[in-house]
Coordinates of N, CA and C in Angstrom, one line a residue:
Chain A
A938 N 7.1 14.7 21.6 CA 7.6 13.4 21.1 C 6.9 13.1 19.7
T939 N 7.1 12.0 19.2 CA 6.5 11.7 17.9 C 5.2 10.9 18.2
K940 N 4.8 10.9 19.5 CA 3.8 9.9 19.9 C 2.4 10.1 19.2
S941 N 1.8 9.0 18.9 CA 0.4 9.1 18.6 C -0.2 7.9 19.3
M942 N 0.2 6.7 19.1 CA -0.2 5.5 19.8 C -1.7 5.2 19.7
N943 N -2.6 6.2 19.5 CA -4.0 5.8 19.4 C -4.2 5.3 17.9
K944 N -4.3 4.1 17.7 CA -4.4 3.5 16.4 C -5.9 3.5 15.9
D945 N -6.3 4.7 15.5 CA -7.7 4.8 15.0 C -7.7 4.9 13.5
E946 N -6.4 4.8 12.9 CA -6.4 4.9 11.4 C -6.1 3.5 10.8
L947 N -6.4 3.3 9.6 CA -6.2 2.0 9.0 C -4.7 1.9 8.6
Chain B
M1006 N -12.7 10.9 12.2 CA -12.7 10.6 10.7 C -12.9 12.0 10.0
N1007 N -12.2 12.1 8.8 CA -12.4 13.3 8.0 C -12.5 12.9 6.5
I1008 N -12.9 13.8 5.7 CA -13.2 13.5 4.3 C -11.9 13.0 3.6
F1009 N -10.7 13.6 4.1 CA -9.5 13.2 3.4 C -9.1 11.8 3.7
R1010 N -9.3 11.4 5.0 CA -9.0 10.0 5.4 C -10.0 9.0 4.7
L1011 N -11.3 9.4 4.7 CA -12.3 8.6 4.1 C -12.0 8.4 2.6
G1012 N -11.7 9.5 2.0 CA -11.3 9.5 0.6 C -10.1 8.6 0.4
G1013 N -9.1 8.7 1.3 CA -8.0 7.8 1.1 C -8.3 6.4 1.3
D1014 N -9.1 6.0 2.3 CA -9.5 4.6 2.5 C -10.3 4.1 1.3
L1015 N -11.2 5.0 0.7 CA -12.0 4.5 -0.5 C -11.1 4.4 -1.7
A1016 N -10.1 5.3 -1.8 CA -9.1 5.1 -3.0 C -8.4 3.8 -2.8
H1017 N -8.0 3.5 -1.6 CA -7.3 2.2 -1.3 C -8.1 1.0 -1.6
L1018 N -9.4 1.1 -1.2 CA -10.3 0.0 -1.4 C -10.6 -0.1 -2.9
L1019 N -10.7 1.0 -3.6 CA -10.9 1.0 -5.1 C -9.7 0.3 -5.8
A1020 N -8.5 0.6 -5.3 CA -7.3 0.0 -5.9 C -7.3 -1.5 -5.8
I1021 N -7.6 -1.9 -4.6 CA -7.7 -3.4 -4.3 C -8.7 -4.1 -5.1
I1022 N -9.9 -3.4 -5.3 CA -10.9 -4.0 -6.1 C -10.5 -4.0 -7.6
I1023 N -9.9 -2.9 -8.1 CA -9.5 -2.9 -9.5 C -8.5 -4.0 -9.7
L1024 N -7.6 -4.3 -8.8 CA -6.6 -5.3 -9.0 C -7.3 -6.7 -9.1
L1025 N -8.2 -6.9 -8.1 CA -8.9 -8.2 -8.1 C -9.7 -8.4 -9.3
L1026 N -10.4 -7.4 -9.8 CA -11.2 -7.5 -11.0 C -10.3 -7.7 -12.2
K1027 N -9.2 -7.0 -12.3 CA -8.3 -7.2 -13.4 C -7.8 -8.7 -13.5
I1028 N -7.4 -9.2 -12.4 CA -6.9 -10.6 -12.4 C -8.0 -11.6 -12.7
W1029 N -9.2 -11.3 -12.0 CA -10.3 -12.3 -12.2 C -10.9 -12.2 -13.6
T1030 N -11.1 -11.0 -14.1 CA -11.8 -10.9 -15.4 C -10.9 -11.3 -16.6
T1031 N -9.6 -10.9 -16.5 CA -8.7 -11.3 -17.6 C -8.1 -12.7 -17.3
R1032 N -8.4 -13.2 -16.1 CA -7.8 -14.5 -15.7 C -6.3 -14.6 -15.9
S1033 N -5.7 -13.4 -15.6 CA -4.3 -13.3 -15.8 C -3.7 -12.3 -14.9
C1034 N -2.5 -12.5 -14.4 CA -1.8 -11.5 -13.5 C -0.6 -10.9 -14.2
A1035 N -0.6 -11.0 -15.5 CA 0.5 -10.4 -16.3 C 0.7 -9.0 -15.9
G1036 N 1.9 -8.6 -15.7 CA 2.2 -7.2 -15.4 C 2.1 -6.8 -14.0
I1037 N 1.6 -7.8 -13.2 CA 1.4 -7.5 -11.7 C 2.6 -8.1 -11.0
S1038 N 3.1 -7.3 -10.0 CA 4.2 -7.9 -9.2 C 3.7 -8.7 -8.0
G1039 N 3.9 -10.0 -8.0 CA 3.5 -10.8 -6.9 C 4.2 -10.4 -5.6
K1040 N 5.5 -9.9 -5.8 CA 6.3 -9.5 -4.7 C 5.7 -8.3 -3.9
S1041 N 5.2 -7.4 -4.7 CA 4.6 -6.2 -4.0 C 3.3 -6.7 -3.3
Q1042 N 2.6 -7.7 -3.8 CA 1.4 -8.2 -3.2 C 1.8 -8.9 -1.9
I1043 N 2.9 -9.6 -1.9 CA 3.4 -10.3 -0.7 C 3.7 -9.2 0.4
L1044 N 4.3 -8.1 0.0 CA 4.6 -7.1 0.9 C 3.4 -6.4 1.5
F1045 N 2.3 -6.3 0.6 CA 1.1 -5.7 1.1 C 0.4 -6.6 2.1
A1046 N 0.4 -7.9 1.8 CA -0.2 -8.9 2.8 C 0.6 -8.9 4.1
L1047 N 1.9 -8.8 4.0 CA 2.8 -8.7 5.2 C 2.4 -7.4 6.0
T1048 N 2.3 -6.3 5.3 CA 2.0 -5.0 5.9 C 0.7 -5.1 6.7
F1049 N -0.4 -5.6 6.1 CA -1.7 -5.6 6.7 C -1.6 -6.6 7.9
T1050 N -0.9 -7.7 7.8 CA -0.8 -8.7 8.8 C -0.1 -8.1 10.1
A1051 N 1.0 -7.4 9.8 CA 1.7 -6.8 10.9 C 1.0 -5.7 11.5
R1052 N 0.2 -5.0 10.8 CA -0.5 -3.8 11.3 C -1.8 -4.1 12.0
Y1053 N -2.4 -5.1 11.6 CA -3.8 -5.4 12.1 C -3.8 -6.6 13.2
L1054 N -2.7 -6.7 13.8 CA -2.6 -7.8 14.9 C -3.6 -7.4 16.0
D1055 N -4.0 -6.1 16.1 CA -4.9 -5.7 17.2 C -6.3 -5.8 16.7
L1056 N -6.6 -6.5 15.6 CA -7.9 -6.6 15.1 C -8.9 -7.0 16.1
F1057 N -8.5 -8.0 16.9 CA -9.5 -8.5 17.9 C -9.3 -7.9 19.3
T1058 N -8.2 -7.2 19.5 CA -8.0 -6.6 20.8 C -8.3 -5.1 21.0
N1059 N -8.3 -4.4 19.8 CA -8.5 -3.0 19.9 C -9.6 -2.6 19.0
F1060 N -10.8 -2.5 19.5 CA -12.0 -2.2 18.7 C -12.1 -0.7 18.6
V1061 N -12.0 -0.1 17.4 CA -12.2 1.3 17.2 C -13.6 1.7 16.7
S1062 N -14.0 1.0 15.7 CA -15.4 1.2 15.2 C -15.7 0.0 14.2
V1063 N -17.0 -0.1 13.9 CA -17.4 -1.1 12.9 C -16.7 -0.9 11.6
Y1064 N -16.6 0.3 11.2 CA -16.0 0.7 9.9 C -14.5 0.2 9.9
N1065 N -13.8 0.5 11.0 CA -12.4 0.2 11.1 C -12.2 -1.3 11.1
S1066 N -13.0 -2.0 11.8 CA -12.8 -3.5 11.8 C -13.2 -4.1 10.5
V1067 N -14.3 -3.6 9.9 CA -14.7 -4.2 8.6 C -13.6 -4.0 7.6
M1068 N -13.1 -2.7 7.5 CA -12.1 -2.4 6.5 C -10.8 -3.2 6.7
K1069 N -10.4 -3.5 8.0 CA -9.2 -4.3 8.2 C -9.4 -5.7 7.7
V1070 N -10.6 -6.2 7.9 CA -10.9 -7.6 7.5 C -10.9 -7.6 5.9
V1071 N -11.5 -6.6 5.3 CA -11.6 -6.5 3.9 C -10.2 -6.4 3.3
Y1072 N -9.3 -5.6 3.8 CA -7.9 -5.4 3.3 C -7.2 -6.8 3.5
L1073 N -7.3 -7.4 4.6 CA -6.6 -8.7 4.8 C -7.1 -9.7 3.9
A1074 N -8.4 -9.9 3.8 CA -9.0 -10.9 2.9 C -8.6 -10.6 1.4
A1075 N -8.7 -9.4 1.0 CA -8.3 -9.1 -0.4 C -6.8 -9.3 -0.7
A1076 N -6.0 -9.0 0.3 CA -4.6 -9.2 0.1 C -4.2 -10.7 -0.1
Y1077 N -4.8 -11.5 0.8 CA -4.5 -13.0 0.6 C -5.3 -13.6 -0.5
A1078 N -6.4 -13.0 -0.9 CA -7.1 -13.5 -2.1 C -6.3 -13.2 -3.3
T1079 N -5.7 -12.1 -3.3 CA -4.8 -11.7 -4.5 C -3.6 -12.6 -4.6
L1080 N -3.0 -12.9 -3.4 CA -1.9 -13.9 -3.4 C -2.3 -15.2 -3.9
Y1081 N -3.5 -15.7 -3.5 CA -4.0 -17.0 -4.0 C -4.2 -17.0 -5.5
L1082 N -4.8 -15.9 -6.0 CA -5.0 -15.8 -7.5 C -3.7 -15.8 -8.2
M1083 N -2.7 -15.1 -7.7 CA -1.5 -14.9 -8.4 C -0.6 -16.2 -8.3
Y1084 N -0.5 -16.8 -7.1 CA 0.4 -17.9 -6.9 C -0.2 -19.3 -7.0
V1085 N -1.5 -19.3 -7.1 CA -2.1 -20.6 -7.1 C -3.0 -20.7 -8.4
K1086 N -4.1 -19.9 -8.4 CA -5.1 -20.1 -9.5 C -4.6 -19.8 -10.8
F1087 N -4.0 -18.6 -11.0 CA -3.5 -18.1 -12.3 C -2.0 -18.1 -12.3
K1088 N -1.4 -19.1 -11.6 CA 0.0 -19.2 -11.4 C 0.8 -19.2 -12.8
A1089 N 0.2 -19.8 -13.8 CA 0.8 -19.9 -15.1 C 1.0 -18.5 -15.7
T1090 N 0.2 -17.6 -15.3 CA 0.3 -16.2 -16.0 C 1.2 -15.3 -15.2
Y1091 N 1.7 -15.8 -14.1 CA 2.6 -14.9 -13.3 C 3.9 -14.7 -14.0
D1092 N 4.4 -13.5 -14.1 CA 5.5 -13.1 -14.9 C 6.8 -13.1 -14.0
H1093 N 7.3 -14.3 -13.7 CA 8.5 -14.5 -12.8 C 9.6 -13.7 -13.3
N1094 N 9.9 -13.7 -14.6 CA 11.1 -13.1 -15.2 C 11.2 -11.6 -15.0
H1095 N 10.1 -11.0 -14.9 CA 10.2 -9.5 -14.7 C 9.9 -9.1 -13.3
D1096 N 9.6 -10.1 -12.4 CA 9.3 -9.7 -11.0 C 10.4 -10.2 -10.2
T1097 N 11.5 -9.5 -10.3 CA 12.8 -10.0 -9.7 C 13.3 -9.2 -8.5
F1098 N 12.6 -8.3 -8.0 CA 13.1 -7.4 -6.9 C 13.4 -8.3 -5.7
R1099 N 14.5 -8.1 -5.0 CA 14.8 -8.9 -3.8 C 14.1 -8.4 -2.6
L1100 N 13.1 -9.2 -2.1 CA 12.3 -8.7 -1.0 C 13.1 -8.5 0.3
E1101 N 14.2 -9.2 0.4 CA 14.9 -9.1 1.7 C 15.5 -7.7 1.8
F1102 N 15.8 -7.1 0.6 CA 16.3 -5.7 0.6 C 15.3 -4.7 1.1
L1103 N 14.1 -5.1 1.2 CA 13.0 -4.2 1.7 C 12.6 -4.6 3.1
I1104 N 12.4 -5.9 3.3 CA 11.9 -6.4 4.6 C 12.9 -6.2 5.7
L1105 N 14.1 -6.5 5.5 CA 15.1 -6.4 6.6 C 15.4 -5.0 7.0
P1106 N 15.6 -4.0 6.1 CA 15.8 -2.7 6.6 C 14.5 -2.1 7.3
A1107 N 13.3 -2.5 6.8 CA 12.1 -2.0 7.5 C 12.0 -2.6 8.9
A1108 N 12.4 -3.9 9.0 CA 12.4 -4.5 10.4 C 13.4 -3.9 11.3
G1109 N 14.6 -3.7 10.7 CA 15.7 -3.1 11.5 C 15.3 -1.7 12.0
L1110 N 14.8 -0.9 11.1 CA 14.5 0.5 11.4 C 13.4 0.5 12.5
A1111 N 12.4 -0.5 12.3 CA 11.3 -0.5 13.3 C 11.8 -0.8 14.7
L1112 N 12.9 -1.6 14.8 CA 13.4 -1.9 16.1 C 14.1 -0.7 16.7
I1113 N 14.6 0.2 15.8 CA 15.4 1.4 16.3 C 14.5 2.6 16.5
I1114 N 13.7 2.9 15.5 CA 12.8 4.1 15.6 C 11.4 3.7 15.7
N1115 N 10.8 3.8 16.9 CA 9.4 3.5 17.1 C 8.9 4.3 18.2
H1116 N 7.5 4.3 18.4 CA 6.9 5.1 19.5 C 7.1 4.4 20.8
E1117 N 7.2 3.1 20.8 CA 7.3 2.3 22.0 C 7.9 1.0 21.7
F1118 N 8.7 0.5 22.5 CA 9.4 -0.8 22.2 C 8.5 -2.0 22.8
S1119 N 7.4 -2.2 22.1 CA 6.6 -3.3 22.5 C 6.3 -4.1 21.2
I1120 N 5.9 -5.3 21.4 CA 5.7 -6.2 20.2 C 4.7 -5.5 19.2
I1121 N 3.5 -5.2 19.8 CA 2.4 -4.6 18.9 C 2.9 -3.3 18.2
E1122 N 3.6 -2.5 19.0 CA 4.0 -1.2 18.4 C 5.1 -1.3 17.4
V1123 N 6.1 -2.2 17.7 CA 7.1 -2.5 16.7 C 6.6 -3.1 15.5
M1124 N 5.6 -4.0 15.6 CA 5.0 -4.6 14.4 C 4.3 -3.6 13.6
W1125 N 3.6 -2.7 14.3 CA 2.9 -1.6 13.6 C 3.9 -0.7 12.8
T1126 N 5.0 -0.4 13.5 CA 6.0 0.5 12.9 C 6.6 -0.2 11.7
F1127 N 6.9 -1.5 11.9 CA 7.4 -2.3 10.7 C 6.4 -2.2 9.6
S1128 N 5.1 -2.3 9.8 CA 4.1 -2.3 8.7 C 4.1 -1.0 8.1
I1129 N 4.4 0.1 8.8 CA 4.4 1.5 8.3 C 5.6 1.6 7.3
Y1130 N 6.8 1.2 7.8 CA 8.0 1.3 7.0 C 7.9 0.4 5.7
L1131 N 7.3 -0.8 5.9 CA 7.2 -1.7 4.8 C 6.3 -1.2 3.7
E1132 N 5.1 -0.7 4.2 CA 4.2 -0.2 3.2 C 4.8 0.9 2.4
A1133 N 5.6 1.7 3.0 CA 6.2 2.8 2.3 C 7.0 2.4 1.0
V1134 N 7.6 1.2 1.1 CA 8.4 0.7 0.0 C 7.8 -0.5 -0.7
A1135 N 6.6 -0.9 -0.3 CA 6.0 -2.1 -0.9 C 5.8 -2.1 -2.4
I1136 N 5.6 -0.8 -2.9 CA 5.3 -0.7 -4.3 C 6.5 -0.8 -5.2
L1137 N 7.7 -0.7 -4.6 CA 8.9 -0.7 -5.4 C 9.0 -1.9 -6.4
P1138 N 8.8 -3.2 -5.9 CA 8.8 -4.3 -6.9 C 7.9 -4.0 -8.1
Q1139 N 6.7 -3.5 -7.8 CA 5.8 -3.2 -8.9 C 6.3 -2.2 -9.9
L1140 N 6.8 -1.1 -9.3 CA 7.3 0.0 -10.2 C 8.5 -0.5 -10.9
F1141 N 9.3 -1.3 -10.3 CA 10.5 -1.9 -10.9 C 10.1 -2.8 -12.1
M1142 N 9.0 -3.5 -11.8 CA 8.6 -4.5 -12.9 C 8.0 -3.6 -14.1
V1143 N 7.3 -2.6 -13.8 CA 6.8 -1.7 -14.9 C 7.9 -1.1 -15.7
S1144 N 9.0 -0.7 -15.0 CA 10.1 -0.1 -15.7 C 10.9 -1.2 -16.5
K1145 N 10.9 -2.4 -16.0 CA 11.6 -3.5 -16.7 C 10.8 -3.9 -18.0
T1146 N 9.5 -4.0 -17.8 CA 8.7 -4.3 -19.0 C 8.5 -3.1 -19.9
G1147 N 8.7 -1.9 -19.3 CA 8.7 -0.7 -20.2 C 7.3 -0.2 -20.4
E1148 N 6.2 -1.0 -19.9 CA 4.9 -0.5 -20.1 C 4.0 -1.1 -19.1
A1149 N 2.7 -0.6 -19.0 CA 1.7 -1.2 -18.1 C 0.4 -1.1 -18.8
E1150 N -0.5 -2.2 -18.6 CA -1.8 -2.1 -19.1 C -2.5 -0.9 -18.4
S1151 N -3.5 -0.4 -19.1 CA -4.2 0.8 -18.6 C -4.8 0.5 -17.2
I1152 N -5.4 -0.8 -17.1 CA -6.1 -1.1 -15.9 C -5.1 -1.2 -14.7
T1153 N -3.8 -1.6 -15.0 CA -2.8 -1.6 -14.0 C -2.4 -0.2 -13.6
S1154 N -2.4 0.7 -14.6 CA -2.0 2.1 -14.2 C -3.1 2.8 -13.4
H1155 N -4.4 2.4 -13.7 CA -5.5 2.9 -12.8 C -5.3 2.4 -11.4
Y1156 N -4.9 1.1 -11.3 CA -4.7 0.5 -10.0 C -3.6 1.3 -9.2
L1157 N -2.5 1.6 -9.9 CA -1.4 2.3 -9.3 C -1.8 3.7 -8.9
F1158 N -2.6 4.4 -9.8 CA -3.0 5.7 -9.5 C -3.9 5.8 -8.2
A1159 N -4.8 4.8 -8.1 CA -5.6 4.8 -6.9 C -4.8 4.5 -5.7
L1160 N -3.9 3.5 -5.8 CA -3.0 3.1 -4.7 C -2.1 4.3 -4.2
G1161 N -1.6 5.0 -5.2 CA -0.7 6.2 -4.8 C -1.5 7.3 -4.2
S1162 N -2.8 7.5 -4.7 CA -3.6 8.6 -4.2 C -4.0 8.4 -2.7
Y1163 N -4.2 7.1 -2.4 CA -4.6 6.8 -1.0 C -3.7 7.4 0.1
R1164 N -2.4 7.2 -0.1 CA -1.5 7.7 1.0 C -1.3 9.2 0.8
A1165 N -1.4 9.7 -0.4 CA -1.4 11.1 -0.6 C -2.5 11.8 0.1
L1166 N -3.7 11.2 0.1 CA -4.9 11.7 0.8 C -4.7 11.6 2.3
Y1167 N -4.0 10.5 2.7 CA -3.7 10.4 4.1 C -2.8 11.5 4.6
I1168 N -1.9 12.0 3.8 CA -1.0 13.1 4.2 C -1.8 14.3 4.4
V1169 N -2.8 14.6 3.6 CA -3.7 15.7 3.8 C -4.5 15.5 5.1
N1170 N -4.9 14.3 5.3 CA -5.6 14.0 6.6 C -4.8 14.3 7.8
W1171 N -3.4 14.0 7.7 CA -2.6 14.3 8.9 C -2.4 15.7 9.1
V1172 N -2.3 16.5 8.0 CA -2.2 18.0 8.1 C -3.5 18.5 8.7
Y1173 N -4.6 18.0 8.2 CA -5.9 18.5 8.8 C -6.0 18.1 10.2
R1174 N -5.6 16.9 10.6 CA -5.8 16.5 12.0 C -4.8 17.3 12.9
Y1175 N -3.7 17.6 12.4 CA -2.7 18.4 13.2 C -3.3 19.8 13.6
Y1176 N -3.9 20.4 12.6 CA -4.5 21.8 12.8 C -5.9 21.7 13.5
S1177 N -6.6 20.6 13.3 CA -7.9 20.6 13.9 C -7.9 19.9 15.3
E1178 N -7.0 18.9 15.5 CA -7.1 18.3 16.9 C -5.7 18.1 17.5
G1179 N -4.7 18.7 16.8 CA -3.3 18.6 17.4 C -2.7 17.3 17.3
F1180 N -3.4 16.3 16.6 CA -2.9 15.0 16.4 C -1.7 15.0 15.4
Y1181 N -0.7 14.2 15.7 CA 0.3 14.0 14.7 C 1.1 12.7 15.0
D1182 N 1.6 12.1 13.9 CA 2.3 10.9 14.1 C 3.5 11.0 13.1
M1183 N 4.7 11.4 13.6 CA 5.8 11.6 12.7 C 6.2 10.4 11.9
I1184 N 6.1 9.2 12.6 CA 6.5 8.0 11.9 C 5.6 7.7 10.7
A1185 N 4.3 7.7 10.9 CA 3.4 7.5 9.8 C 3.5 8.6 8.8
T1186 N 3.6 9.8 9.2 CA 3.6 10.9 8.3 C 4.9 10.9 7.4
L1187 N 6.0 10.7 8.0 CA 7.3 10.7 7.1 C 7.3 9.5 6.2
A1188 N 6.9 8.3 6.7 CA 6.8 7.1 5.8 C 5.8 7.4 4.7
G1189 N 4.7 8.0 5.1 CA 3.7 8.3 4.0 C 4.2 9.2 3.0
V1190 N 5.0 10.2 3.4 CA 5.6 11.1 2.4 C 6.5 10.3 1.4
V1191 N 7.4 9.5 2.0 CA 8.3 8.7 1.2 C 7.5 7.8 0.2
Q1192 N 6.4 7.2 0.8 CA 5.6 6.3 -0.1 C 5.0 7.0 -1.2
T1193 N 4.5 8.3 -1.0 CA 3.8 9.0 -2.0 C 4.8 9.6 -3.0
V1194 N 6.0 10.0 -2.6 CA 7.1 10.5 -3.4 C 7.5 9.4 -4.5
L1195 N 7.5 8.1 -4.0 CA 7.9 7.1 -4.9 C 6.9 7.0 -6.1
Y1196 N 5.7 7.5 -6.0 CA 4.8 7.4 -7.1 C 4.9 8.6 -8.1
C1197 N 5.7 9.6 -7.7 CA 5.6 10.9 -8.4 C 5.8 10.8 -9.9
D1198 N 6.9 10.0 -10.3 CA 7.1 9.9 -11.8 C 6.0 9.2 -12.4
F1199 N 5.4 8.2 -11.7 CA 4.3 7.5 -12.2 C 3.1 8.4 -12.4
F1200 N 2.8 9.2 -11.3 CA 1.7 10.2 -11.4 C 1.8 11.1 -12.6
Y1201 N 3.1 11.5 -12.9 CA 3.3 12.4 -14.0 C 3.0 11.7 -15.3
L1202 N 3.5 10.5 -15.5 CA 3.2 9.7 -16.7 C 1.7 9.4 -16.8
Y1203 N 1.1 9.1 -15.7 CA -0.4 8.8 -15.7 C -1.2 10.0 -16.2
I1204 N -0.9 11.1 -15.7 CA -1.7 12.3 -16.0 C -1.3 12.8 -17.4
T1205 N -0.1 12.7 -17.8 CA 0.2 13.2 -19.2 C -0.1 12.2 -20.3
K1206 N -0.1 10.9 -19.9 CA -0.3 9.9 -21.0 C -1.6 9.2 -20.9
V1207 N -1.8 8.4 -19.8 CA -2.9 7.5 -19.7 C -4.2 8.3 -19.8
L1208 N -4.3 9.5 -19.1 CA -5.6 10.2 -19.2 C -5.8 10.8 -20.6
K1209 N -4.8 10.7 -21.5 CA -5.0 11.2 -22.8 C -5.3 9.9 -23.7
G1210 N -5.5 8.8 -23.1 CA -5.8 7.6 -23.9 C -4.6 6.9 -24.4
K1211 N -3.4 7.4 -24.1 CA -2.3 6.7 -24.5 C -1.9 5.5 -23.6
K1212 N -1.1 4.6 -24.0 CA -0.7 3.5 -23.2 C 0.5 4.1 -22.3
L1213 N 0.6 3.5 -21.1 CA 1.7 4.0 -20.2 C 3.0 3.3 -20.7
Q1214 N 3.8 4.2 -21.3 CA 5.1 3.7 -21.7 C 6.2 4.4 -20.9
L1215 N 7.0 3.6 -20.3 CA 8.1 4.2 -19.6 C 9.3 4.4 -20.5
P1216 N 10.0 5.5 -20.4 CA 11.2 5.6 -21.3 C 12.2 4.5 -20.8
A1217 N 12.5 3.6 -21.7 CA 13.3 2.5 -21.4 C 14.7 2.9 -20.9

């Protein structure tokens, strides 16, 4: 999938 | 964190500082698109809704606060303090033509259909096109002050460095985010002709003149 979900970037 | 992303964040911070300094020291926002600044403030607001709920690191939280504060400070300077110097006549891009498609697309293409995720996706799509009113204004006025072109160069470099960061993260940790990456490519491509003019003209001490 295109998933990342972990928002550790600005 | 990697040097590409850190470099990107610092380029972004530099751009924001250059803009604030330009407006504050010249006490004028001539040549600056208030509409783009509205879109940036919207972008950060929609993206950092998790500021108090999702702690990543001190660096992450501090930068989010700095970006939000700087965005709203810029709006204050442009629309309140130095309102008289705001160039309404050349800042005419219709914001709804950018906000509505970004919102619509965020509802259709996202990683997860939840409020926080759709707002994040909206901020990603909006940021990709947020510079259009500014580039449109520069093309209408046909030129830009050198300080404004330095601002644009730093701003364009930030997302270009993020693209390198995403390539690096893909090969080093298998991380990828197609939505952020594709929007980042669109965002960076929009600066290409400006980058060309900046490197061929501004760095040679000439003024940034766009072919009318």
